[in-house]
Each structure stands twice: as C-alpha cells, then as structure tokens.
Amino acid sequence: MPAPVSDALAALVRSGMPGAQAVLYGPDGQRTATAGVGDLATGAPYADNAHFRIGSVTKTFVATVVLQLAAEGVIDLEAPIARYLPNVVAGNGNDGARITVHQLLQHTSGLADFAPEDPSHKLPQQLDQTSDGKAYRDLTPADVVAIAMSIPPQFEPGAKFQYTNTNYALLNLLIEHVTGRPLAAEIGSRILDPLALRETYIPSAGDTALRDPHAHGYRSVDGTWLDVTDTEVAWAGAAGAIVSTGADLSRFVAALLSGKLLPAAQLAQMEQTMPMSTSTEMEYGLGLIRFRMPCGADGKDVREVWGHAGGIPGFSTLAIATPKGTAASLSINTVETNGQFSTVATALACAIA
C-alpha cells in the first residue's frame, strides 16, 4: 500500500475515528490496508473482505441500471417522470409533468428530501432520525415519496443542484415499474452477476444484521461510541441501502468507468456534470461525482477520478475509479467523520489516477 495512503489512514484513526479500511484495485491486483479497529469490543481490525453499509454509493448502482434501460430504449431520460409514474409526484406544488428522469438522476428536480438534513425541518414521526431505524421498517419507496410530496418543492425543476434522496426513491419506483421486477433483482442481474460481485446485496426489511465477516458501525453519544451495526436500512432503498465490501466496490467502479457496464454514449451522459457548490473540486453527473484532487508536494498536480461517497448510520464510504480500470474504496466505521476523510480520499485518488 502506498505510504501516503497508510499514513492518511493512521492519521484518521489518531483523529478519533474507530477504524478504517482502504482497498486499491487495478490491473496489477488488489491491495488492502486497515487502521484502528473494526470491533471496539474485541479490538479486532477490519477483517479482509469485511461487509459494510455503503450508503449513497448505492446511487451509482441505481443510475447505472437506469442508463442501461435508457440504452435499451425502455426509458427516455428527457421524459417527465409522470409518463412512467402518473399521479405519484403531485400535491403541494410538486408536479411530475415538469420533472424529467435526467433531473432526478442529477439532483436538479427541486423536490424536497423525505429525510432532510436540516434539523429545523419537523419530520413526520416515522422518520425521526433519532431512532435506531426500526420505525422505518414498514416504509416502502412509495411511502417515502409520499412523505416528500407533503413538502413543497425547494425550487423550480432544473434551476440548480440540490442533493435529495427523494430523487432516487422515485428512480427505485421507475425501475420496478418499467421492468416489472424488484430493484434488487435488476441490480443483481445487470451488475452483480455479470461482475461476480458475490458479497454485495440489498437487505430486505427486517434484515438488520451484516453478513460475516463485517465491521461494526458506531455512533458517538456523549463522547462514547455506541454500536449501531444492527440497523434497519431497507427503507433507504435506491438512495442508500446496499451492503458491500471494499473489493466488490472497487471492482464495480473500475468496471463502470472503463466502459464494461454501459455503452459509450450512456457513460458519456453519466459523466456530464454540473457544480455541486461554488467549488469546482466536485461536480455531479448522473449518479456519479467527478473529483479533482490536488496531488504532489505542492498540490498543483490535479488528478481526476470518478465515483461517489456515502454515509449511513454506522458507516462512511467512498468508491472512486479512473477510465484506465484503477479504483479505490474507503470504509470508515462511523458516519461522524472529520476533515481527515478528505485527506484519505485525496491519498487514494493520487494513488490510482
């Protein structure tokens, strides 16, 4: 493992994180490095091929399926979502006739988030984020979309970028509507099976444990790490429910960026980005983020990688790759990270780009 990556992982743990694991993947094989612990109770490190929740990296899997369906002529990215899901995006100023599939993929729909991060927003009781997730158990993608429809839109469709989980809950419904099959089945047959990603899965409702081997996920409560590994996440669906491993994630993004999952035209669409903020370091495509990372001693050697980051109770994740088939993944066993996350991300990007 390159020294900058190992050093960054060690600094991450010294900064207070329980543990972390990084995987580098490429034509020359795979390398894994860990720091800290995967289990605070036993002191055991992240196990090789440890399972963890990938959060919003799930969105890249989902966007890939949507773009495959677009390549097959099943979905028109510029069509309004109401063409496929009539009367679903409606009420309180929300209008599915004015929001395209493309806008959902790129988070420019203007729809409100069904689980907004703004603490001033009063959530429906069933989405109280202080719970352990069990209250979410019976919520379907249609349910969380209905919750979002109770909130007025944030802005006019297409006006700007605003990351919103509701967009991908709608893409979940879209995929299931046009294929007649569950999202997990489509991701399985279109991505997991062809790439032999046997350690990646979408948990069903009530499946709160992680498959072995796995890292334990933690949340800080009054300065103490609380184990939140067993958590209900099926409700997150297309927005963030997938469980994977560093090896599987790295192979997935390497395959995607090197053109093994999408025709060239659809991959090019996926890579048409817009700024996520005033910074140009990150730009959002269709379920895919372009990262520009400063490398070299003076930071002037800017390298470009593509992928996605994710956070869900217990875990923070990053998966990045280049068109030449090199890739990296990072798992940290808490969602409450700090600035050292970006330091490790930069080290990984500089190692593969």
mmCIF file of C-alpha atoms in Angstrom:
data_model
loop_
_atom_site.group_PDB
_atom_site.id
_atom_site.type_symbol
_atom_site.label_atom_id
_atom_site.label_comp_id
_atom_site.label_asym_id
_atom_site.label_seq_id
_atom_site.Cartn_x
_atom_site.Cartn_y
_atom_site.Cartn_z
ATOM 1 C CA MET A 1 0.000 0.000 0.000
ATOM 2 C CA PRO A 2 1.456 3.435 -0.885
ATOM 3 C CA ALA A 3 2.819 5.206 2.187
ATOM 4 C CA PRO A 4 0.591 8.304 1.745
ATOM 5 C CA VAL A 5 -2.494 6.072 1.973
ATOM 6 C CA SER A 6 -1.258 4.175 5.047
ATOM 7 C CA ASP A 7 -0.181 7.418 6.708
ATOM 8 C CA ALA A 8 -3.545 9.058 5.999
ATOM 9 C CA LEU A 9 -5.422 6.068 7.447
ATOM 10 C CA ALA A 10 -3.291 6.197 10.593
ATOM 11 C CA ALA A 11 -3.906 9.941 10.946
ATOM 12 C CA LEU A 12 -7.633 9.351 10.510
ATOM 13 C CA VAL A 13 -7.691 6.972 13.467
ATOM 14 C CA ARG A 14 -5.497 9.276 15.568
ATOM 15 C CA SER A 15 -8.075 11.996 14.916
ATOM 16 C CA GLY A 16 -10.659 9.918 16.780
ATOM 17 C CA MET A 17 -12.270 7.547 14.284
ATOM 18 C CA PRO A 18 -12.732 3.909 15.414
ATOM 19 C CA GLY A 19 -11.282 2.315 12.297
ATOM 20 C CA ALA A 20 -10.977 2.321 8.530
ATOM 21 C CA GLN A 21 -10.147 0.112 5.578
ATOM 22 C CA ALA A 22 -8.897 1.088 2.120
ATOM 23 C CA VAL A 23 -8.710 -1.133 -0.945
ATOM 24 C CA LEU A 24 -6.745 -0.340 -4.111
ATOM 25 C CA TYR A 25 -7.643 -2.292 -7.245
ATOM 26 C CA GLY A 26 -6.177 -2.387 -10.727
ATOM 27 C CA PRO A 27 -4.578 -4.481 -13.448
ATOM 28 C CA ASP A 28 -1.761 -5.406 -11.048
ATOM 29 C CA GLY A 29 -4.146 -6.818 -8.459
ATOM 30 C CA GLN A 30 -5.595 -5.692 -5.157
ATOM 31 C CA ARG A 31 -4.048 -4.216 -2.021
ATOM 32 C CA THR A 32 -5.758 -3.655 1.326
ATOM 33 C CA ALA A 33 -4.787 -1.506 4.297
ATOM 34 C CA THR A 34 -6.523 -1.054 7.635
ATOM 35 C CA ALA A 35 -6.115 1.202 10.646
ATOM 36 C CA GLY A 36 -7.790 1.234 14.023
ATOM 37 C CA VAL A 37 -10.397 -1.410 14.768
ATOM 38 C CA GLY A 38 -13.412 -2.964 13.137
ATOM 39 C CA ASP A 39 -14.763 -4.037 16.542
ATOM 40 C CA LEU A 40 -14.205 -1.834 19.596
ATOM 41 C CA ALA A 41 -15.380 -4.589 21.964
ATOM 42 C CA THR A 42 -12.697 -7.069 20.896
ATOM 43 C CA GLY A 43 -10.079 -4.787 19.359
ATOM 44 C CA ALA A 44 -10.184 -6.794 16.140
ATOM 45 C CA PRO A 45 -9.273 -4.862 12.979
ATOM 46 C CA TYR A 46 -11.431 -4.621 9.862
ATOM 47 C CA ALA A 47 -11.479 -8.179 8.531
ATOM 48 C CA ASP A 48 -10.356 -8.894 4.993
ATOM 49 C CA ASN A 49 -13.420 -8.633 2.770
ATOM 50 C CA ALA A 50 -15.419 -7.073 5.612
ATOM 51 C CA HIS A 51 -19.020 -6.179 4.795
ATOM 52 C CA PHE A 52 -20.214 -2.638 5.486
ATOM 53 C CA ARG A 53 -23.088 -0.358 4.519
ATOM 54 C CA ILE A 54 -22.218 1.841 1.534
ATOM 55 C CA GLY A 55 -24.945 4.477 1.918
ATOM 56 C CA SER A 56 -25.303 6.765 -1.080
ATOM 57 C CA VAL A 57 -22.740 4.902 -3.190
ATOM 58 C CA THR A 58 -25.897 2.853 -3.843
ATOM 59 C CA LYS A 59 -26.998 5.691 -6.132
ATOM 60 C CA THR A 60 -24.264 4.868 -8.650
ATOM 61 C CA PHE A 61 -25.560 1.300 -8.947
ATOM 62 C CA VAL A 62 -29.094 2.617 -9.463
ATOM 63 C CA ALA A 63 -28.062 5.239 -12.017
ATOM 64 C CA THR A 64 -26.183 2.549 -13.947
ATOM 65 C CA VAL A 65 -29.357 0.461 -14.204
ATOM 66 C CA VAL A 66 -31.399 3.482 -15.349
ATOM 67 C CA LEU A 67 -28.818 4.279 -18.038
ATOM 68 C CA GLN A 68 -28.763 0.660 -19.177
ATOM 69 C CA LEU A 69 -32.541 0.838 -19.563
ATOM 70 C CA ALA A 70 -32.124 4.109 -21.472
ATOM 71 C CA ALA A 71 -29.642 2.413 -23.816
ATOM 72 C CA GLU A 72 -32.245 -0.299 -24.422
ATOM 73 C CA GLY A 73 -34.887 2.296 -25.285
ATOM 74 C CA VAL A 74 -37.017 1.430 -22.270
ATOM 75 C CA ILE A 75 -36.558 4.807 -20.559
ATOM 76 C CA ASP A 76 -36.240 8.269 -22.096
ATOM 77 C CA LEU A 77 -34.064 10.379 -19.801
ATOM 78 C CA GLU A 78 -35.687 13.601 -21.032
ATOM 79 C CA ALA A 79 -39.235 12.358 -20.492
ATOM 80 C CA PRO A 80 -41.172 13.604 -17.463
ATOM 81 C CA ILE A 81 -41.365 11.142 -14.607
ATOM 82 C CA ALA A 82 -45.166 11.447 -14.835
ATOM 83 C CA ARG A 83 -45.020 9.497 -18.119
ATOM 84 C CA TYR A 84 -43.948 6.424 -16.164
ATOM 85 C CA LEU A 85 -45.361 7.177 -12.714
ATOM 86 C CA PRO A 86 -48.569 9.188 -13.226
ATOM 87 C CA ASN A 87 -50.044 10.919 -10.172
ATOM 88 C CA VAL A 88 -47.072 10.000 -7.984
ATOM 89 C CA VAL A 89 -45.248 13.345 -7.987
ATOM 90 C CA ALA A 90 -48.176 15.590 -7.138
ATOM 91 C CA GLY A 91 -49.550 17.871 -4.453
ATOM 92 C CA ASN A 92 -48.206 20.881 -2.563
ATOM 93 C CA GLY A 93 -46.754 22.344 -5.747
ATOM 94 C CA ASN A 94 -44.959 19.145 -6.815
ATOM 95 C CA ASP A 95 -45.581 18.292 -10.473
ATOM 96 C CA GLY A 96 -44.200 15.153 -12.128
ATOM 97 C CA ALA A 97 -45.100 16.504 -15.562
ATOM 98 C CA ARG A 98 -42.343 19.112 -15.171
ATOM 99 C CA ILE A 99 -39.559 16.900 -13.772
ATOM 100 C CA THR A 100 -37.510 14.683 -16.067
ATOM 101 C CA VAL A 101 -35.756 11.397 -15.332
ATOM 102 C CA HIS A 102 -32.495 13.202 -16.091
ATOM 103 C CA GLN A 103 -33.230 15.767 -13.375
ATOM 104 C CA LEU A 104 -33.889 13.014 -10.851
ATOM 105 C CA LEU A 105 -30.558 11.372 -11.686
ATOM 106 C CA GLN A 106 -28.675 14.665 -11.333
ATOM 107 C CA HIS A 107 -30.500 16.034 -8.280
ATOM 108 C CA THR A 108 -31.914 19.047 -10.082
ATOM 109 C CA SER A 109 -35.600 18.144 -9.666
ATOM 110 C CA GLY A 110 -36.292 20.652 -6.901
ATOM 111 C CA LEU A 111 -38.128 18.012 -4.865
ATOM 112 C CA ALA A 112 -37.785 18.101 -1.084
ATOM 113 C CA ASP A 113 -35.895 15.350 0.698
ATOM 114 C CA PHE A 114 -38.051 12.829 2.534
ATOM 115 C CA ALA A 115 -35.385 12.820 5.271
ATOM 116 C CA PRO A 116 -33.893 16.325 5.173
ATOM 117 C CA GLU A 117 -30.648 17.047 6.997
ATOM 118 C CA ASP A 118 -31.898 20.468 8.119
ATOM 119 C CA PRO A 119 -32.647 19.963 11.841
ATOM 120 C CA SER A 120 -35.154 22.824 11.786
ATOM 121 C CA HIS A 121 -37.434 20.809 9.491
ATOM 122 C CA LYS A 122 -40.011 18.895 11.511
ATOM 123 C CA LEU A 123 -40.038 15.339 10.207
ATOM 124 C CA PRO A 124 -43.041 13.034 10.258
ATOM 125 C CA GLN A 125 -42.792 10.848 13.355
ATOM 126 C CA GLN A 126 -41.976 7.724 11.338
ATOM 127 C CA LEU A 127 -38.805 9.362 10.015
ATOM 128 C CA ASP A 128 -37.482 10.649 13.326
ATOM 129 C CA GLN A 129 -33.726 10.304 12.762
ATOM 130 C CA THR A 130 -33.011 9.866 16.457
ATOM 131 C CA SER A 131 -34.469 6.354 16.279
ATOM 132 C CA ASP A 132 -32.452 3.194 15.543
ATOM 133 C CA GLY A 133 -34.199 2.710 12.222
ATOM 134 C CA LYS A 134 -36.713 0.105 13.360
ATOM 135 C CA ALA A 135 -39.545 2.622 12.993
ATOM 136 C CA TYR A 136 -38.694 2.747 9.286
ATOM 137 C CA ARG A 137 -39.158 -0.982 8.773
ATOM 138 C CA ASP A 138 -42.505 -0.940 7.016
ATOM 139 C CA LEU A 139 -41.791 2.086 4.811
ATOM 140 C CA THR A 140 -41.645 1.357 1.077
ATOM 141 C CA PRO A 141 -40.203 3.626 -1.649
ATOM 142 C CA ALA A 142 -43.772 4.740 -2.373
ATOM 143 C CA ASP A 143 -44.193 5.655 1.300
ATOM 144 C CA VAL A 144 -41.080 7.832 1.464
ATOM 145 C CA VAL A 145 -42.021 9.531 -1.816
ATOM 146 C CA ALA A 146 -45.451 10.271 -0.346
ATOM 147 C CA ILE A 147 -43.748 11.844 2.669
ATOM 148 C CA ALA A 148 -41.721 14.064 0.328
ATOM 149 C CA MET A 149 -44.887 15.070 -1.518
ATOM 150 C CA SER A 150 -46.230 16.503 1.733
ATOM 151 C CA ILE A 151 -43.457 19.132 1.481
ATOM 152 C CA PRO A 152 -43.435 21.895 -1.177
ATOM 153 C CA PRO A 153 -40.612 21.769 -3.742
ATOM 154 C CA GLN A 154 -37.368 23.574 -2.935
ATOM 155 C CA PHE A 155 -37.009 25.272 -6.342
ATOM 156 C CA GLU A 156 -38.101 25.111 -9.977
ATOM 157 C CA PRO A 157 -37.099 21.885 -11.788
ATOM 158 C CA GLY A 158 -33.705 22.251 -13.421
ATOM 159 C CA ALA A 159 -32.832 25.523 -11.661
ATOM 160 C CA LYS A 160 -29.888 24.180 -9.652
ATOM 161 C CA PHE A 161 -28.296 21.189 -7.929
ATOM 162 C CA GLN A 162 -29.594 20.070 -4.544
ATOM 163 C CA TYR A 163 -28.771 16.583 -3.296
ATOM 164 C CA THR A 164 -32.071 14.910 -2.439
ATOM 165 C CA ASN A 165 -32.733 11.273 -1.556
ATOM 166 C CA THR A 166 -36.302 11.533 -2.850
ATOM 167 C CA ASN A 167 -34.955 11.587 -6.406
ATOM 168 C CA TYR A 168 -33.572 8.081 -6.057
ATOM 169 C CA ALA A 169 -36.631 6.753 -4.254
ATOM 170 C CA LEU A 170 -38.508 7.764 -7.411
ATOM 171 C CA LEU A 171 -35.907 6.044 -9.596
ATOM 172 C CA ASN A 172 -36.487 2.924 -7.499
ATOM 173 C CA LEU A 173 -40.188 3.087 -8.397
ATOM 174 C CA LEU A 174 -39.327 3.824 -12.031
ATOM 175 C CA ILE A 175 -37.053 0.797 -12.429
ATOM 176 C CA GLU A 176 -39.604 -1.505 -10.835
ATOM 177 C CA HIS A 177 -42.427 -0.070 -12.961
ATOM 178 C CA VAL A 178 -40.721 -0.433 -16.352
ATOM 179 C CA THR A 179 -39.136 -3.829 -15.653
ATOM 180 C CA GLY A 180 -41.830 -5.432 -13.523
ATOM 181 C CA ARG A 181 -39.112 -6.691 -11.170
ATOM 182 C CA PRO A 182 -37.742 -5.592 -7.765
ATOM 183 C CA LEU A 183 -34.808 -3.207 -7.724
ATOM 184 C CA ALA A 184 -32.599 -5.855 -6.093
ATOM 185 C CA ALA A 185 -33.300 -8.273 -8.951
ATOM 186 C CA GLU A 186 -32.386 -5.691 -11.606
ATOM 187 C CA ILE A 187 -29.162 -4.677 -9.851
ATOM 188 C CA GLY A 188 -28.362 -8.349 -9.381
ATOM 189 C CA SER A 189 -28.872 -9.439 -12.988
ATOM 190 C CA ARG A 190 -27.399 -6.314 -14.585
ATOM 191 C CA ILE A 191 -24.403 -5.579 -12.329
ATOM 192 C CA LEU A 192 -23.721 -8.065 -9.525
ATOM 193 C CA ASP A 193 -23.969 -11.287 -11.537
ATOM 194 C CA PRO A 194 -22.004 -10.130 -14.624
ATOM 195 C CA LEU A 195 -19.185 -8.800 -12.420
ATOM 196 C CA ALA A 196 -19.385 -11.699 -9.920
ATOM 197 C CA LEU A 197 -19.869 -9.274 -7.021
ATOM 198 C CA ARG A 198 -20.979 -12.021 -4.660
ATOM 199 C CA GLU A 199 -20.533 -10.030 -1.440
ATOM 200 C CA THR A 200 -22.861 -7.167 -2.429
ATOM 201 C CA TYR A 201 -26.567 -7.175 -1.622
ATOM 202 C CA ILE A 202 -29.602 -5.090 -0.769
ATOM 203 C CA PRO A 203 -31.019 -6.083 2.633
ATOM 204 C CA SER A 204 -34.716 -6.746 2.886
ATOM 205 C CA ALA A 205 -36.938 -5.231 5.559
ATOM 206 C CA GLY A 206 -36.033 -6.685 8.944
ATOM 207 C CA ASP A 207 -32.573 -7.795 7.803
ATOM 208 C CA THR A 208 -30.749 -5.536 10.247
ATOM 209 C CA ALA A 209 -27.527 -7.513 10.740
ATOM 210 C CA LEU A 210 -24.494 -7.531 8.458
ATOM 211 C CA ARG A 211 -23.200 -10.732 6.916
ATOM 212 C CA ASP A 212 -19.937 -12.085 8.272
ATOM 213 C CA PRO A 213 -17.212 -11.039 8.190
ATOM 214 C CA HIS A 214 -18.202 -7.467 8.937
ATOM 215 C CA ALA A 215 -17.029 -4.302 10.564
ATOM 216 C CA HIS A 216 -19.040 -2.884 13.449
ATOM 217 C CA GLY A 217 -20.555 0.536 12.860
ATOM 218 C CA TYR A 218 -20.582 3.209 15.563
ATOM 219 C CA ARG A 219 -22.262 6.428 16.577
ATOM 220 C CA SER A 220 -20.860 8.869 19.116
ATOM 221 C CA VAL A 221 -23.226 9.527 22.021
ATOM 222 C CA ASP A 222 -21.964 11.900 24.719
ATOM 223 C CA GLY A 223 -18.392 11.060 23.790
ATOM 224 C CA THR A 224 -18.908 7.305 23.842
ATOM 225 C CA TRP A 225 -19.042 5.075 20.764
ATOM 226 C CA LEU A 226 -22.385 3.251 20.567
ATOM 227 C CA ASP A 227 -22.562 0.138 18.385
ATOM 228 C CA VAL A 228 -25.257 0.699 15.736
ATOM 229 C CA THR A 229 -24.303 -2.182 13.444
ATOM 230 C CA ASP A 230 -27.743 -3.783 13.620
ATOM 231 C CA THR A 231 -29.825 -1.102 11.943
ATOM 232 C CA GLU A 232 -32.850 -1.072 9.664
ATOM 233 C CA VAL A 233 -31.811 0.406 6.304
ATOM 234 C CA ALA A 234 -34.090 -1.297 3.777
ATOM 235 C CA TRP A 235 -36.250 1.840 3.769
ATOM 236 C CA ALA A 236 -33.330 3.716 2.150
ATOM 237 C CA GLY A 237 -33.690 1.521 -0.947
ATOM 238 C CA ALA A 238 -32.173 3.077 -4.063
ATOM 239 C CA ALA A 239 -30.989 6.068 -2.030
ATOM 240 C CA GLY A 240 -28.585 4.121 0.170
ATOM 241 C CA ALA A 241 -29.402 0.554 1.283
ATOM 242 C CA ILE A 242 -26.672 -1.573 -0.346
ATOM 243 C CA VAL A 243 -24.164 -3.587 1.694
ATOM 244 C CA SER A 244 -20.833 -4.415 0.045
ATOM 245 C CA THR A 245 -17.104 -4.927 0.584
ATOM 246 C CA GLY A 246 -14.087 -2.885 -0.423
ATOM 247 C CA ALA A 247 -13.114 -5.432 -3.052
ATOM 248 C CA ASP A 248 -16.581 -5.554 -4.638
ATOM 249 C CA LEU A 249 -16.973 -1.776 -4.609
ATOM 250 C CA SER A 250 -13.607 -1.208 -6.238
ATOM 251 C CA ARG A 251 -14.331 -3.751 -8.952
ATOM 252 C CA PHE A 252 -17.731 -2.176 -9.612
ATOM 253 C CA VAL A 253 -16.492 1.367 -10.126
ATOM 254 C CA ALA A 254 -13.495 0.144 -12.139
ATOM 255 C CA ALA A 255 -15.844 -1.751 -14.473
ATOM 256 C CA LEU A 256 -18.200 1.210 -14.776
ATOM 257 C CA LEU A 257 -15.542 3.804 -15.592
ATOM 258 C CA SER A 258 -13.734 1.537 -18.040
ATOM 259 C CA GLY A 259 -16.911 1.011 -20.090
ATOM 260 C CA LYS A 260 -17.831 -2.536 -19.106
ATOM 261 C CA LEU A 261 -21.355 -1.739 -17.868
ATOM 262 C CA LEU A 262 -22.608 0.988 -20.209
ATOM 263 C CA PRO A 263 -22.344 1.799 -23.920
ATOM 264 C CA ALA A 264 -20.053 4.756 -24.624
ATOM 265 C CA ALA A 265 -22.970 7.126 -25.261
ATOM 266 C CA GLN A 266 -24.621 6.418 -21.916
ATOM 267 C CA LEU A 267 -21.342 6.572 -19.992
ATOM 268 C CA ALA A 268 -20.728 9.973 -21.589
ATOM 269 C CA GLN A 269 -24.179 11.101 -20.417
ATOM 270 C CA MET A 270 -23.386 9.884 -16.924
ATOM 271 C CA GLU A 271 -20.220 11.999 -16.967
ATOM 272 C CA GLN A 272 -21.917 15.256 -17.993
ATOM 273 C CA THR A 273 -21.569 17.172 -14.742
ATOM 274 C CA MET A 274 -22.639 20.332 -13.019
ATOM 275 C CA PRO A 275 -21.113 22.030 -9.937
ATOM 276 C CA MET A 276 -22.300 20.761 -6.579
ATOM 277 C CA SER A 277 -21.308 24.056 -4.936
ATOM 278 C CA THR A 278 -19.166 27.095 -5.637
ATOM 279 C CA SER A 279 -16.153 24.772 -5.509
ATOM 280 C CA THR A 280 -15.032 23.002 -8.672
ATOM 281 C CA GLU A 281 -13.413 20.133 -6.761
ATOM 282 C CA MET A 282 -16.619 18.087 -7.021
ATOM 283 C CA GLU A 283 -19.178 18.066 -9.829
ATOM 284 C CA TYR A 284 -22.221 15.817 -10.125
ATOM 285 C CA GLY A 285 -23.140 13.827 -13.213
ATOM 286 C CA LEU A 286 -25.890 11.198 -13.300
ATOM 287 C CA GLY A 287 -25.348 9.287 -10.077
ATOM 288 C CA LEU A 288 -21.622 9.877 -10.432
ATOM 289 C CA ILE A 289 -19.301 12.526 -8.958
ATOM 290 C CA ARG A 290 -16.205 13.905 -10.634
ATOM 291 C CA PHE A 291 -13.498 14.631 -8.046
ATOM 292 C CA ARG A 292 -10.486 16.813 -8.823
ATOM 293 C CA MET A 293 -7.830 16.035 -6.230
ATOM 294 C CA PRO A 294 -4.619 18.015 -5.541
ATOM 295 C CA CYS A 295 -1.579 15.715 -5.724
ATOM 296 C CA GLY A 296 2.152 16.268 -5.439
ATOM 297 C CA ALA A 297 4.097 18.077 -2.755
ATOM 298 C CA ASP A 298 2.687 21.453 -3.733
ATOM 299 C CA GLY A 299 -0.824 20.190 -4.527
ATOM 300 C CA LYS A 300 -0.673 21.617 -8.045
ATOM 301 C CA ASP A 301 -0.806 18.235 -9.789
ATOM 302 C CA VAL A 302 -4.595 17.924 -10.004
ATOM 303 C CA ARG A 303 -5.852 14.401 -10.719
ATOM 304 C CA GLU A 304 -9.374 13.482 -11.842
ATOM 305 C CA VAL A 305 -11.291 10.469 -10.544
ATOM 306 C CA TRP A 306 -14.946 9.464 -10.640
ATOM 307 C CA GLY A 307 -17.180 7.792 -8.095
ATOM 308 C CA HIS A 308 -19.447 8.524 -5.150
ATOM 309 C CA ALA A 309 -19.364 8.952 -1.379
ATOM 310 C CA GLY A 310 -21.928 7.708 1.099
ATOM 311 C CA GLY A 311 -22.945 7.965 4.724
ATOM 312 C CA ILE A 312 -25.499 5.917 6.657
ATOM 313 C CA PRO A 313 -25.761 5.091 10.379
ATOM 314 C CA GLY A 314 -22.508 3.371 11.339
ATOM 315 C CA PHE A 315 -20.503 3.900 8.158
ATOM 316 C CA SER A 316 -18.940 6.378 5.747
ATOM 317 C CA THR A 317 -17.867 5.129 2.318
ATOM 318 C CA LEU A 318 -16.036 6.302 -0.776
ATOM 319 C CA ALA A 319 -15.606 4.482 -4.089
ATOM 320 C CA ILE A 320 -13.557 6.064 -6.901
ATOM 321 C CA ALA A 321 -12.069 4.937 -10.215
ATOM 322 C CA THR A 322 -10.411 6.067 -13.426
ATOM 323 C CA PRO A 323 -11.156 5.121 -17.055
ATOM 324 C CA LYS A 324 -7.981 3.008 -17.125
ATOM 325 C CA GLY A 325 -9.526 0.496 -14.717
ATOM 326 C CA THR A 326 -7.823 1.507 -11.478
ATOM 327 C CA ALA A 327 -10.041 2.008 -8.455
ATOM 328 C CA ALA A 328 -10.112 2.508 -4.703
ATOM 329 C CA SER A 329 -12.613 2.233 -1.896
ATOM 330 C CA LEU A 330 -12.673 3.512 1.653
ATOM 331 C CA SER A 331 -14.819 2.440 4.588
ATOM 332 C CA ILE A 332 -14.856 4.188 7.966
ATOM 333 C CA ASN A 333 -16.982 2.630 10.695
ATOM 334 C CA THR A 334 -18.843 5.755 11.710
ATOM 335 C CA VAL A 335 -20.848 8.317 9.778
ATOM 336 C CA GLU A 336 -19.479 11.062 12.041
ATOM 337 C CA THR A 337 -16.226 11.713 10.212
ATOM 338 C CA ASN A 338 -13.974 14.789 10.176
ATOM 339 C CA GLY A 339 -11.631 16.560 7.809
ATOM 340 C CA GLN A 340 -9.296 13.563 7.734
ATOM 341 C CA PHE A 341 -11.814 11.813 5.462
ATOM 342 C CA SER A 342 -10.846 14.128 2.607
ATOM 343 C CA THR A 343 -7.146 13.590 3.360
ATOM 344 C CA VAL A 344 -7.541 9.828 2.898
ATOM 345 C CA ALA A 345 -9.714 10.387 -0.186
ATOM 346 C CA THR A 346 -7.016 12.569 -1.736
ATOM 347 C CA ALA A 347 -4.307 9.984 -0.986
ATOM 348 C CA LEU A 348 -6.399 7.262 -2.641
ATOM 349 C CA ALA A 349 -7.130 9.402 -5.682
ATOM 350 C CA CYS A 350 -3.463 10.274 -6.121
ATOM 351 C CA ALA A 351 -2.574 6.572 -5.827
ATOM 352 C CA ILE A 352 -4.865 5.439 -8.664
ATOM 353 C CA ALA A 353 -5.028 8.423 -11.044
#
